[in-house]
Amino acid sequence: MLVAAAVCPCPPLLVPEVAAGAAPELDAARTACADAVGVLAASRPDRLYVVGPAAGADRTEYPQGAAGSFAGFGVDLTVRLGAGPEGERALPASLAVAAWLLERERWAAAPVTGLGVGEGRGTADCAADGRELAGAAERVALLVMGDGSACRTLKAPGYLDERAAPFDADVARALAAADTAALLGLDEGLARELRAAGRAPWQVLAGAAEGAGLDGRLLHEDAPYGVGYFVAAWT
C-alpha cells in the first residue's frame, strides 16, 4: 500500500556540478526536494520505488545499485541507486537525478528500485503500473520525478505556448490536493505537445495512490528557464 510519495523535478541542472555558475538559481528547489525526501524517510516504508520519465513507450526496471552518469552533461559524476551491485543498464537522466537526491540525503530507510516510464506510455498503462507498485509491499513509498511544460517563455526549450501556464496550473492544483482523478485526466497529446515529461510518472503516482487516502502539499512551484518545476509531498 502506498503510504507516502514525493514529487520532484528532474532537470540535470538540479545537480550543482552540472549547473555550475547557475546552481544558486535552483537552491529553493533543492531545499524543497530535500524536505520531500525527508517525508518519505519519515513514512518508514518497506520499499521505495523511484519513478521517472524515459525514452520510448514502455517501462524498464532498474535494480538497487544501478548507476547513472552525468558525463553527457560535461561532468565526471556517477551516482548509484542505493547500495548494491551495479546493474547492466545505465539509469536514464531522470533516475540519475533521483539517485543524486537520495545520495545527498543519505537514503537508507528502505530498499530502492527504479522504474523508467516511457514518455509515450498511455494513461491506463501508467495507472496499472502504479497499482502494481502500491501492491508490492505492505508500506510502499514513491519518489516521482518529472517536469511540467517546457513552453512557458520565448526562451523555453519548446518556445512559448499559451496553453503551457494553464496546464502547469492544473498540475500544481492536482499535486497540492493529491487529486488522482485530475492527474489521470491530463491529456496525453497536450502533454506531449508542451513537452511535459512528468505526465506519465504523475499518472503512475495517481494509480498507486488510488484509495490510499493521502493528503497533498505543494512545497515548491517555479518555472525557471521556461520549464514548470513542482515539488510536492503526499502523506
JSON list of C-alpha atoms in Angstrom, two decimals:
[
{"chain": "A", "resi": 1, "resn": "MET", "atom": "CA", "xyz": [0.00, 0.00, 0.00]},
{"chain": "A", "resi": 2, "resn": "LEU", "atom": "CA", "xyz": [1.23, 3.48, -0.78]},
{"chain": "A", "resi": 3, "resn": "VAL", "atom": "CA", "xyz": [1.97, 5.35, 2.44]},
{"chain": "A", "resi": 4, "resn": "ALA", "atom": "CA", "xyz": [3.87, 8.38, 1.10]},
{"chain": "A", "resi": 5, "resn": "ALA", "atom": "CA", "xyz": [5.04, 9.98, -2.12]},
{"chain": "A", "resi": 6, "resn": "ALA", "atom": "CA", "xyz": [7.35, 12.80, -3.10]},
{"chain": "A", "resi": 7, "resn": "VAL", "atom": "CA", "xyz": [7.24, 14.60, -6.43]},
{"chain": "A", "resi": 8, "resn": "CYS", "atom": "CA", "xyz": [10.38, 16.35, -7.66]},
{"chain": "A", "resi": 9, "resn": "PRO", "atom": "CA", "xyz": [11.57, 17.88, -10.93]},
{"chain": "A", "resi": 10, "resn": "CYS", "atom": "CA", "xyz": [14.29, 16.05, -12.82]},
{"chain": "A", "resi": 11, "resn": "PRO", "atom": "CA", "xyz": [16.47, 18.51, -14.76]},
{"chain": "A", "resi": 12, "resn": "PRO", "atom": "CA", "xyz": [20.18, 17.59, -14.56]},
{"chain": "A", "resi": 13, "resn": "LEU", "atom": "CA", "xyz": [20.67, 21.26, -13.59]},
{"chain": "A", "resi": 14, "resn": "LEU", "atom": "CA", "xyz": [19.35, 20.27, -10.17]},
{"chain": "A", "resi": 15, "resn": "VAL", "atom": "CA", "xyz": [22.81, 18.77, -9.61]},
{"chain": "A", "resi": 16, "resn": "PRO", "atom": "CA", "xyz": [25.09, 21.71, -8.66]},
{"chain": "A", "resi": 17, "resn": "GLU", "atom": "CA", "xyz": [28.09, 20.30, -10.50]},
{"chain": "A", "resi": 18, "resn": "VAL", "atom": "CA", "xyz": [26.05, 20.29, -13.72]},
{"chain": "A", "resi": 19, "resn": "ALA", "atom": "CA", "xyz": [24.55, 23.74, -13.13]},
{"chain": "A", "resi": 20, "resn": "ALA", "atom": "CA", "xyz": [27.96, 25.21, -12.25]},
{"chain": "A", "resi": 21, "resn": "GLY", "atom": "CA", "xyz": [27.61, 29.01, -12.02]},
{"chain": "A", "resi": 22, "resn": "ALA", "atom": "CA", "xyz": [23.83, 28.84, -12.35]},
{"chain": "A", "resi": 23, "resn": "ALA", "atom": "CA", "xyz": [23.49, 26.49, -9.35]},
{"chain": "A", "resi": 24, "resn": "PRO", "atom": "CA", "xyz": [22.07, 29.12, -6.92]},
{"chain": "A", "resi": 25, "resn": "GLU", "atom": "CA", "xyz": [19.05, 29.61, -9.20]},
{"chain": "A", "resi": 26, "resn": "LEU", "atom": "CA", "xyz": [17.71, 26.20, -8.15]},
{"chain": "A", "resi": 27, "resn": "ASP", "atom": "CA", "xyz": [18.64, 26.36, -4.45]},
{"chain": "A", "resi": 28, "resn": "ALA", "atom": "CA", "xyz": [14.99, 26.72, -3.42]},
{"chain": "A", "resi": 29, "resn": "ALA", "atom": "CA", "xyz": [14.03, 23.68, -5.50]},
{"chain": "A", "resi": 30, "resn": "ARG", "atom": "CA", "xyz": [16.86, 21.63, -3.98]},
{"chain": "A", "resi": 31, "resn": "THR", "atom": "CA", "xyz": [15.77, 22.55, -0.47]},
{"chain": "A", "resi": 32, "resn": "ALA", "atom": "CA", "xyz": [12.18, 21.58, -1.21]},
{"chain": "A", "resi": 33, "resn": "CYS", "atom": "CA", "xyz": [13.32, 18.27, -2.72]},
{"chain": "A", "resi": 34, "resn": "ALA", "atom": "CA", "xyz": [15.32, 17.52, 0.42]},
{"chain": "A", "resi": 35, "resn": "ASP", "atom": "CA", "xyz": [12.21, 18.18, 2.51]},
{"chain": "A", "resi": 36, "resn": "ALA", "atom": "CA", "xyz": [10.15, 15.88, 0.29]},
{"chain": "A", "resi": 37, "resn": "VAL", "atom": "CA", "xyz": [12.68, 13.05, 0.53]},
{"chain": "A", "resi": 38, "resn": "GLY", "atom": "CA", "xyz": [12.66, 13.55, 4.30]},
{"chain": "A", "resi": 39, "resn": "VAL", "atom": "CA", "xyz": [8.90, 12.95, 4.27]},
{"chain": "A", "resi": 40, "resn": "LEU", "atom": "CA", "xyz": [9.49, 9.62, 2.53]},
{"chain": "A", "resi": 41, "resn": "ALA", "atom": "CA", "xyz": [12.02, 8.52, 5.14]},
{"chain": "A", "resi": 42, "resn": "ALA", "atom": "CA", "xyz": [9.67, 9.51, 7.95]},
{"chain": "A", "resi": 43, "resn": "SER", "atom": "CA", "xyz": [6.95, 7.28, 6.49]},
{"chain": "A", "resi": 44, "resn": "ARG", "atom": "CA", "xyz": [9.03, 4.17, 7.37]},
{"chain": "A", "resi": 45, "resn": "PRO", "atom": "CA", "xyz": [8.47, 2.37, 4.04]},
{"chain": "A", "resi": 46, "resn": "ASP", "atom": "CA", "xyz": [9.32, -1.25, 3.39]},
{"chain": "A", "resi": 47, "resn": "ARG", "atom": "CA", "xyz": [10.29, -0.34, -0.18]},
{"chain": "A", "resi": 48, "resn": "LEU", "atom": "CA", "xyz": [10.94, 2.80, -2.18]},
{"chain": "A", "resi": 49, "resn": "TYR", "atom": "CA", "xyz": [10.20, 2.99, -5.89]},
{"chain": "A", "resi": 50, "resn": "VAL", "atom": "CA", "xyz": [11.76, 5.81, -7.88]},
{"chain": "A", "resi": 51, "resn": "VAL", "atom": "CA", "xyz": [9.72, 6.59, -10.99]},
{"chain": "A", "resi": 52, "resn": "GLY", "atom": "CA", "xyz": [10.86, 8.88, -13.80]},
{"chain": "A", "resi": 53, "resn": "PRO", "atom": "CA", "xyz": [10.37, 9.58, -17.50]},
{"chain": "A", "resi": 54, "resn": "ALA", "atom": "CA", "xyz": [12.40, 7.66, -20.04]},
{"chain": "A", "resi": 55, "resn": "ALA", "atom": "CA", "xyz": [12.51, 7.38, -23.81]},
{"chain": "A", "resi": 56, "resn": "GLY", "atom": "CA", "xyz": [10.07, 5.17, -25.67]},
{"chain": "A", "resi": 57, "resn": "ALA", "atom": "CA", "xyz": [6.62, 3.89, -24.80]},
{"chain": "A", "resi": 58, "resn": "ASP", "atom": "CA", "xyz": [7.41, 1.02, -22.44]},
{"chain": "A", "resi": 59, "resn": "ARG", "atom": "CA", "xyz": [8.65, 0.64, -18.86]},
{"chain": "A", "resi": 60, "resn": "THR", "atom": "CA", "xyz": [12.04, -0.53, -17.63]},
{"chain": "A", "resi": 61, "resn": "GLU", "atom": "CA", "xyz": [13.01, -1.55, -14.11]},
{"chain": "A", "resi": 62, "resn": "TYR", "atom": "CA", "xyz": [16.40, -0.76, -12.57]},
{"chain": "A", "resi": 63, "resn": "PRO", "atom": "CA", "xyz": [17.63, -2.73, -9.56]},
{"chain": "A", "resi": 64, "resn": "GLN", "atom": "CA", "xyz": [19.15, -1.26, -6.46]},
{"chain": "A", "resi": 65, "resn": "GLY", "atom": "CA", "xyz": [22.75, -0.33, -7.21]},
{"chain": "A", "resi": 66, "resn": "ALA", "atom": "CA", "xyz": [22.09, 0.68, -10.83]},
{"chain": "A", "resi": 67, "resn": "ALA", "atom": "CA", "xyz": [24.40, 3.51, -11.86]},
{"chain": "A", "resi": 68, "resn": "GLY", "atom": "CA", "xyz": [23.85, 6.72, -13.77]},
{"chain": "A", "resi": 69, "resn": "SER", "atom": "CA", "xyz": [26.32, 9.22, -15.14]},
{"chain": "A", "resi": 70, "resn": "PHE", "atom": "CA", "xyz": [26.28, 12.95, -15.85]},
{"chain": "A", "resi": 71, "resn": "ALA", "atom": "CA", "xyz": [29.18, 12.67, -18.28]},
{"chain": "A", "resi": 72, "resn": "GLY", "atom": "CA", "xyz": [26.82, 13.54, -21.11]},
{"chain": "A", "resi": 73, "resn": "PHE", "atom": "CA", "xyz": [26.32, 16.91, -19.44]},
{"chain": "A", "resi": 74, "resn": "GLY", "atom": "CA", "xyz": [30.02, 17.59, -19.19]},
{"chain": "A", "resi": 75, "resn": "VAL", "atom": "CA", "xyz": [30.50, 16.46, -15.59]},
{"chain": "A", "resi": 76, "resn": "ASP", "atom": "CA", "xyz": [32.52, 13.48, -14.39]},
{"chain": "A", "resi": 77, "resn": "LEU", "atom": "CA", "xyz": [29.99, 12.35, -11.81]},
{"chain": "A", "resi": 78, "resn": "THR", "atom": "CA", "xyz": [28.46, 8.90, -11.34]},
{"chain": "A", "resi": 79, "resn": "VAL", "atom": "CA", "xyz": [25.63, 8.11, -8.93]},
{"chain": "A", "resi": 80, "resn": "ARG", "atom": "CA", "xyz": [24.13, 4.85, -7.68]},
{"chain": "A", "resi": 81, "resn": "LEU", "atom": "CA", "xyz": [20.52, 4.00, -6.91]},
{"chain": "A", "resi": 82, "resn": "GLY", "atom": "CA", "xyz": [21.16, 2.81, -3.37]},
{"chain": "A", "resi": 83, "resn": "ALA", "atom": "CA", "xyz": [23.75, 0.29, -2.28]},
{"chain": "A", "resi": 84, "resn": "GLY", "atom": "CA", "xyz": [24.11, -2.88, -4.31]},
{"chain": "A", "resi": 85, "resn": "PRO", "atom": "CA", "xyz": [25.87, -4.44, -7.29]},
{"chain": "A", "resi": 86, "resn": "GLU", "atom": "CA", "xyz": [25.90, -2.24, -10.36]},
{"chain": "A", "resi": 87, "resn": "GLY", "atom": "CA", "xyz": [23.33, -3.35, -12.93]},
{"chain": "A", "resi": 88, "resn": "GLU", "atom": "CA", "xyz": [23.90, -3.76, -16.65]},
{"chain": "A", "resi": 89, "resn": "ARG", "atom": "CA", "xyz": [21.54, -0.93, -17.64]},
{"chain": "A", "resi": 90, "resn": "ALA", "atom": "CA", "xyz": [22.50, 2.69, -17.02]},
{"chain": "A", "resi": 91, "resn": "LEU", "atom": "CA", "xyz": [19.91, 4.88, -15.36]},
{"chain": "A", "resi": 92, "resn": "PRO", "atom": "CA", "xyz": [18.08, 7.38, -17.58]},
{"chain": "A", "resi": 93, "resn": "ALA", "atom": "CA", "xyz": [18.74, 11.01, -16.71]},
{"chain": "A", "resi": 94, "resn": "SER", "atom": "CA", "xyz": [15.59, 11.39, -14.60]},
{"chain": "A", "resi": 95, "resn": "LEU", "atom": "CA", "xyz": [16.51, 8.46, -12.37]},
{"chain": "A", "resi": 96, "resn": "ALA", "atom": "CA", "xyz": [20.13, 9.61, -12.18]},
{"chain": "A", "resi": 97, "resn": "VAL", "atom": "CA", "xyz": [18.87, 12.91, -10.73]},
{"chain": "A", "resi": 98, "resn": "ALA", "atom": "CA", "xyz": [16.74, 10.92, -8.27]},
{"chain": "A", "resi": 99, "resn": "ALA", "atom": "CA", "xyz": [19.77, 8.82, -7.29]},
{"chain": "A", "resi": 100, "resn": "TRP", "atom": "CA", "xyz": [21.70, 12.03, -6.69]},
{"chain": "A", "resi": 101, "resn": "LEU", "atom": "CA", "xyz": [18.91, 13.31, -4.43]},
{"chain": "A", "resi": 102, "resn": "LEU", "atom": "CA", "xyz": [18.89, 10.08, -2.43]},
{"chain": "A", "resi": 103, "resn": "GLU", "atom": "CA", "xyz": [22.68, 10.06, -2.09]},
{"chain": "A", "resi": 104, "resn": "ARG", "atom": "CA", "xyz": [22.58, 13.70, -0.99]},
{"chain": "A", "resi": 105, "resn": "GLU", "atom": "CA", "xyz": [20.08, 12.83, 1.75]},
{"chain": "A", "resi": 106, "resn": "ARG", "atom": "CA", "xyz": [21.95, 9.62, 2.67]},
{"chain": "A", "resi": 107, "resn": "TRP", "atom": "CA", "xyz": [18.89, 7.46, 1.99]},
{"chain": "A", "resi": 108, "resn": "ALA", "atom": "CA", "xyz": [18.96, 4.24, 4.00]},
{"chain": "A", "resi": 109, "resn": "ALA", "atom": "CA", "xyz": [15.31, 3.90, 5.03]},
{"chain": "A", "resi": 110, "resn": "ALA", "atom": "CA", "xyz": [14.35, 1.07, 2.66]},
{"chain": "A", "resi": 111, "resn": "PRO", "atom": "CA", "xyz": [15.46, -0.89, -0.43]},
{"chain": "A", "resi": 112, "resn": "VAL", "atom": "CA", "xyz": [15.16, 1.07, -3.68]},
{"chain": "A", "resi": 113, "resn": "THR", "atom": "CA", "xyz": [14.01, 0.06, -7.16]},
{"chain": "A", "resi": 114, "resn": "GLY", "atom": "CA", "xyz": [13.90, 2.36, -10.18]},
{"chain": "A", "resi": 115, "resn": "LEU", "atom": "CA", "xyz": [11.20, 2.43, -12.84]},
{"chain": "A", "resi": 116, "resn": "GLY", "atom": "CA", "xyz": [11.73, 4.31, -16.09]},
{"chain": "A", "resi": 117, "resn": "VAL", "atom": "CA", "xyz": [8.36, 5.04, -17.68]},
{"chain": "A", "resi": 118, "resn": "GLY", "atom": "CA", "xyz": [8.29, 5.69, -21.40]},
{"chain": "A", "resi": 119, "resn": "GLU", "atom": "CA", "xyz": [7.00, 9.16, -22.23]},
{"chain": "A", "resi": 120, "resn": "GLY", "atom": "CA", "xyz": [4.70, 7.53, -24.77]},
{"chain": "A", "resi": 121, "resn": "ARG", "atom": "CA", "xyz": [3.15, 5.13, -22.23]},
{"chain": "A", "resi": 122, "resn": "GLY", "atom": "CA", "xyz": [-0.62, 5.57, -22.09]},
{"chain": "A", "resi": 123, "resn": "THR", "atom": "CA", "xyz": [-2.66, 6.68, -19.12]},
{"chain": "A", "resi": 124, "resn": "ALA", "atom": "CA", "xyz": [-4.27, 3.29, -18.48]},
{"chain": "A", "resi": 125, "resn": "ASP", "atom": "CA", "xyz": [-0.91, 1.52, -18.51]},
{"chain": "A", "resi": 126, "resn": "CYS", "atom": "CA", "xyz": [0.62, 4.14, -16.20]},
{"chain": "A", "resi": 127, "resn": "ALA", "atom": "CA", "xyz": [-2.22, 3.75, -13.73]},
{"chain": "A", "resi": 128, "resn": "ALA", "atom": "CA", "xyz": [-1.85, -0.02, -13.83]},
{"chain": "A", "resi": 129, "resn": "ASP", "atom": "CA", "xyz": [1.88, 0.34, -13.22]},
{"chain": "A", "resi": 130, "resn": "GLY", "atom": "CA", "xyz": [1.12, 2.43, -10.15]},
{"chain": "A", "resi": 131, "resn": "ARG", "atom": "CA", "xyz": [-1.35, -0.05, -8.73]},
{"chain": "A", "resi": 132, "resn": "GLU", "atom": "CA", "xyz": [1.24, -2.80, -9.22]},
{"chain": "A", "resi": 133, "resn": "LEU", "atom": "CA", "xyz": [3.87, -0.82, -7.30]},
{"chain": "A", "resi": 134, "resn": "ALA", "atom": "CA", "xyz": [1.47, 0.00, -4.47]},
{"chain": "A", "resi": 135, "resn": "GLY", "atom": "CA", "xyz": [0.71, -3.69, -4.01]},
{"chain": "A", "resi": 136, "resn": "ALA", "atom": "CA", "xyz": [4.35, -4.77, -3.93]},
{"chain": "A", "resi": 137, "resn": "ALA", "atom": "CA", "xyz": [4.82, -4.35, -0.16]},
{"chain": "A", "resi": 138, "resn": "GLU", "atom": "CA", "xyz": [2.88, -3.51, 2.97]},
{"chain": "A", "resi": 139, "resn": "ARG", "atom": "CA", "xyz": [4.35, 0.01, 3.12]},
{"chain": "A", "resi": 140, "resn": "VAL", "atom": "CA", "xyz": [5.41, 1.50, -0.22]},
{"chain": "A", "resi": 141, "resn": "ALA", "atom": "CA", "xyz": [6.82, 4.97, -0.87]},
{"chain": "A", "resi": 142, "resn": "LEU", "atom": "CA", "xyz": [7.31, 6.62, -4.25]},
{"chain": "A", "resi": 143, "resn": "LEU", "atom": "CA", "xyz": [9.80, 9.24, -5.38]},
{"chain": "A", "resi": 144, "resn": "VAL", "atom": "CA", "xyz": [8.26, 10.55, -8.59]},
{"chain": "A", "resi": 145, "resn": "MET", "atom": "CA", "xyz": [10.45, 12.58, -10.93]},
{"chain": "A", "resi": 146, "resn": "GLY", "atom": "CA", "xyz": [9.06, 14.75, -13.71]},
{"chain": "A", "resi": 147, "resn": "ASP", "atom": "CA", "xyz": [8.93, 18.25, -15.18]},
{"chain": "A", "resi": 148, "resn": "GLY", "atom": "CA", "xyz": [5.95, 20.27, -16.31]},
{"chain": "A", "resi": 149, "resn": "SER", "atom": "CA", "xyz": [5.60, 22.05, -19.62]},
{"chain": "A", "resi": 150, "resn": "ALA", "atom": "CA", "xyz": [8.72, 23.30, -21.38]},
{"chain": "A", "resi": 151, "resn": "CYS", "atom": "CA", "xyz": [6.89, 26.12, -23.17]},
{"chain": "A", "resi": 152, "resn": "ARG", "atom": "CA", "xyz": [6.44, 28.85, -20.59]},
{"chain": "A", "resi": 153, "resn": "THR", "atom": "CA", "xyz": [8.61, 31.56, -22.19]},
{"chain": "A", "resi": 154, "resn": "LEU", "atom": "CA", "xyz": [10.06, 32.56, -25.53]},
{"chain": "A", "resi": 155, "resn": "LYS", "atom": "CA", "xyz": [13.43, 31.13, -24.46]},
{"chain": "A", "resi": 156, "resn": "ALA", "atom": "CA", "xyz": [11.98, 27.87, -23.16]},
{"chain": "A", "resi": 157, "resn": "PRO", "atom": "CA", "xyz": [13.12, 24.62, -24.82]},
{"chain": "A", "resi": 158, "resn": "GLY", "atom": "CA", "xyz": [9.75, 24.33, -26.55]},
{"chain": "A", "resi": 159, "resn": "TYR", "atom": "CA", "xyz": [9.26, 28.07, -27.17]},
{"chain": "A", "resi": 160, "resn": "LEU", "atom": "CA", "xyz": [6.22, 29.95, -25.83]},
{"chain": "A", "resi": 161, "resn": "ASP", "atom": "CA", "xyz": [2.84, 28.22, -25.90]},
{"chain": "A", "resi": 162, "resn": "GLU", "atom": "CA", "xyz": [-0.14, 29.95, -24.31]},
{"chain": "A", "resi": 163, "resn": "ARG", "atom": "CA", "xyz": [-1.51, 26.57, -23.18]},
{"chain": "A", "resi": 164, "resn": "ALA", "atom": "CA", "xyz": [1.53, 25.86, -21.01]},
{"chain": "A", "resi": 165, "resn": "ALA", "atom": "CA", "xyz": [0.73, 28.03, -17.99]},
{"chain": "A", "resi": 166, "resn": "PRO", "atom": "CA", "xyz": [-2.85, 26.70, -17.61]},
{"chain": "A", "resi": 167, "resn": "PHE", "atom": "CA", "xyz": [-1.58, 23.13, -17.99]},
{"chain": "A", "resi": 168, "resn": "ASP", "atom": "CA", "xyz": [1.01, 23.66, -15.27]},
{"chain": "A", "resi": 169, "resn": "ALA", "atom": "CA", "xyz": [-1.57, 25.35, -13.04]},
{"chain": "A", "resi": 170, "resn": "ASP", "atom": "CA", "xyz": [-3.79, 22.26, -13.32]},
{"chain": "A", "resi": 171, "resn": "VAL", "atom": "CA", "xyz": [-0.84, 20.03, -12.40]},
{"chain": "A", "resi": 172, "resn": "ALA", "atom": "CA", "xyz": [0.04, 22.21, -9.41]},
{"chain": "A", "resi": 173, "resn": "ARG", "atom": "CA", "xyz": [-3.54, 22.08, -8.10]},
{"chain": "A", "resi": 174, "resn": "ALA", "atom": "CA", "xyz": [-3.67, 18.30, -8.54]},
{"chain": "A", "resi": 175, "resn": "LEU", "atom": "CA", "xyz": [-0.38, 17.75, -6.73]},
{"chain": "A", "resi": 176, "resn": "ALA", "atom": "CA", "xyz": [-1.36, 20.11, -3.92]},
{"chain": "A", "resi": 177, "resn": "ALA", "atom": "CA", "xyz": [-4.65, 18.27, -3.38]},
{"chain": "A", "resi": 178, "resn": "ALA", "atom": "CA", "xyz": [-3.41, 14.72, -4.04]},
{"chain": "A", "resi": 179, "resn": "ASP", "atom": "CA", "xyz": [-6.11, 14.64, -6.71]},
{"chain": "A", "resi": 180, "resn": "THR", "atom": "CA", "xyz": [-5.59, 11.35, -8.50]},
{"chain": "A", "resi": 181, "resn": "ALA", "atom": "CA", "xyz": [-8.53, 11.85, -10.86]},
{"chain": "A", "resi": 182, "resn": "ALA", "atom": "CA", "xyz": [-7.12, 15.17, -12.06]},
{"chain": "A", "resi": 183, "resn": "LEU", "atom": "CA", "xyz": [-3.71, 13.62, -12.74]},
{"chain": "A", "resi": 184, "resn": "LEU", "atom": "CA", "xyz": [-5.28, 10.74, -14.64]},
{"chain": "A", "resi": 185, "resn": "GLY", "atom": "CA", "xyz": [-7.26, 13.29, -16.60]},
{"chain": "A", "resi": 186, "resn": "LEU", "atom": "CA", "xyz": [-4.17, 15.01, -18.01]},
{"chain": "A", "resi": 187, "resn": "ASP", "atom": "CA", "xyz": [-4.31, 14.96, -21.79]},
{"chain": "A", "resi": 188, "resn": "GLU", "atom": "CA", "xyz": [-1.54, 12.80, -23.25]},
{"chain": "A", "resi": 189, "resn": "GLY", "atom": "CA", "xyz": [-1.45, 14.65, -26.55]},
{"chain": "A", "resi": 190, "resn": "LEU", "atom": "CA", "xyz": [-1.34, 18.09, -24.96]},
{"chain": "A", "resi": 191, "resn": "ALA", "atom": "CA", "xyz": [1.36, 16.99, -22.53]},
{"chain": "A", "resi": 192, "resn": "ARG", "atom": "CA", "xyz": [3.43, 15.73, -25.45]},
{"chain": "A", "resi": 193, "resn": "GLU", "atom": "CA", "xyz": [2.98, 18.98, -27.39]},
{"chain": "A", "resi": 194, "resn": "LEU", "atom": "CA", "xyz": [4.00, 21.00, -24.32]},
{"chain": "A", "resi": 195, "resn": "ARG", "atom": "CA", "xyz": [6.95, 18.66, -23.67]},
{"chain": "A", "resi": 196, "resn": "ALA", "atom": "CA", "xyz": [5.70, 17.91, -20.15]},
{"chain": "A", "resi": 197, "resn": "ALA", "atom": "CA", "xyz": [7.88, 14.91, -19.30]},
{"chain": "A", "resi": 198, "resn": "GLY", "atom": "CA", "xyz": [6.22, 14.39, -15.93]},
{"chain": "A", "resi": 199, "resn": "ARG", "atom": "CA", "xyz": [2.84, 13.32, -17.31]},
{"chain": "A", "resi": 200, "resn": "ALA", "atom": "CA", "xyz": [3.49, 9.56, -17.32]},
{"chain": "A", "resi": 201, "resn": "PRO", "atom": "CA", "xyz": [5.22, 9.39, -13.90]},
{"chain": "A", "resi": 202, "resn": "TRP", "atom": "CA", "xyz": [2.48, 11.52, -12.33]},
{"chain": "A", "resi": 203, "resn": "GLN", "atom": "CA", "xyz": [-0.11, 9.13, -13.69]},
{"chain": "A", "resi": 204, "resn": "VAL", "atom": "CA", "xyz": [1.82, 6.20, -12.20]},
{"chain": "A", "resi": 205, "resn": "LEU", "atom": "CA", "xyz": [1.59, 8.05, -8.90]},
{"chain": "A", "resi": 206, "resn": "ALA", "atom": "CA", "xyz": [-2.15, 8.53, -9.39]},
{"chain": "A", "resi": 207, "resn": "GLY", "atom": "CA", "xyz": [-2.65, 4.82, -9.95]},
{"chain": "A", "resi": 208, "resn": "ALA", "atom": "CA", "xyz": [-0.60, 3.93, -6.88]},
{"chain": "A", "resi": 209, "resn": "ALA", "atom": "CA", "xyz": [-2.49, 6.41, -4.69]},
{"chain": "A", "resi": 210, "resn": "GLU", "atom": "CA", "xyz": [-6.00, 5.31, -5.62]},
{"chain": "A", "resi": 211, "resn": "GLY", "atom": "CA", "xyz": [-7.85, 4.54, -2.41]},
{"chain": "A", "resi": 212, "resn": "ALA", "atom": "CA", "xyz": [-4.85, 5.35, -0.20]},
{"chain": "A", "resi": 213, "resn": "GLY", "atom": "CA", "xyz": [-6.46, 8.46, 1.30]},
{"chain": "A", "resi": 214, "resn": "LEU", "atom": "CA", "xyz": [-3.30, 10.56, 1.16]},
{"chain": "A", "resi": 215, "resn": "ASP", "atom": "CA", "xyz": [-3.19, 14.34, 1.63]},
{"chain": "A", "resi": 216, "resn": "GLY", "atom": "CA", "xyz": [-1.04, 16.53, -0.57]},
{"chain": "A", "resi": 217, "resn": "ARG", "atom": "CA", "xyz": [1.18, 19.56, -0.04]},
{"chain": "A", "resi": 218, "resn": "LEU", "atom": "CA", "xyz": [2.81, 21.63, -2.74]},
{"chain": "A", "resi": 219, "resn": "LEU", "atom": "CA", "xyz": [6.24, 22.54, -1.37]},
{"chain": "A", "resi": 220, "resn": "HIS", "atom": "CA", "xyz": [7.62, 24.45, -4.37]},
{"chain": "A", "resi": 221, "resn": "GLU", "atom": "CA", "xyz": [6.50, 25.70, -7.77]},
{"chain": "A", "resi": 222, "resn": "ASP", "atom": "CA", "xyz": [8.53, 27.70, -10.29]},
{"chain": "A", "resi": 223, "resn": "ALA", "atom": "CA", "xyz": [9.29, 27.90, -13.99]},
{"chain": "A", "resi": 224, "resn": "PRO", "atom": "CA", "xyz": [12.96, 28.79, -14.38]},
{"chain": "A", "resi": 225, "resn": "TYR", "atom": "CA", "xyz": [14.24, 28.52, -17.94]},
{"chain": "A", "resi": 226, "resn": "GLY", "atom": "CA", "xyz": [10.60, 28.37, -19.05]},
{"chain": "A", "resi": 227, "resn": "VAL", "atom": "CA", "xyz": [10.05, 24.85, -17.66]},
{"chain": "A", "resi": 228, "resn": "GLY", "atom": "CA", "xyz": [7.49, 24.05, -14.96]},
{"chain": "A", "resi": 229, "resn": "TYR", "atom": "CA", "xyz": [9.03, 22.56, -11.81]},
{"chain": "A", "resi": 230, "resn": "PHE", "atom": "CA", "xyz": [6.98, 21.19, -8.92]},
{"chain": "A", "resi": 231, "resn": "VAL", "atom": "CA", "xyz": [7.88, 19.68, -5.56]},
{"chain": "A", "resi": 232, "resn": "ALA", "atom": "CA", "xyz": [5.12, 18.01, -3.56]},
{"chain": "A", "resi": 233, "resn": "ALA", "atom": "CA", "xyz": [4.66, 15.58, -0.70]},
{"chain": "A", "resi": 234, "resn": "TRP", "atom": "CA", "xyz": [1.74, 13.18, -0.22]},
{"chain": "A", "resi": 235, "resn": "THR", "atom": "CA", "xyz": [1.20, 11.51, 3.16]}
]
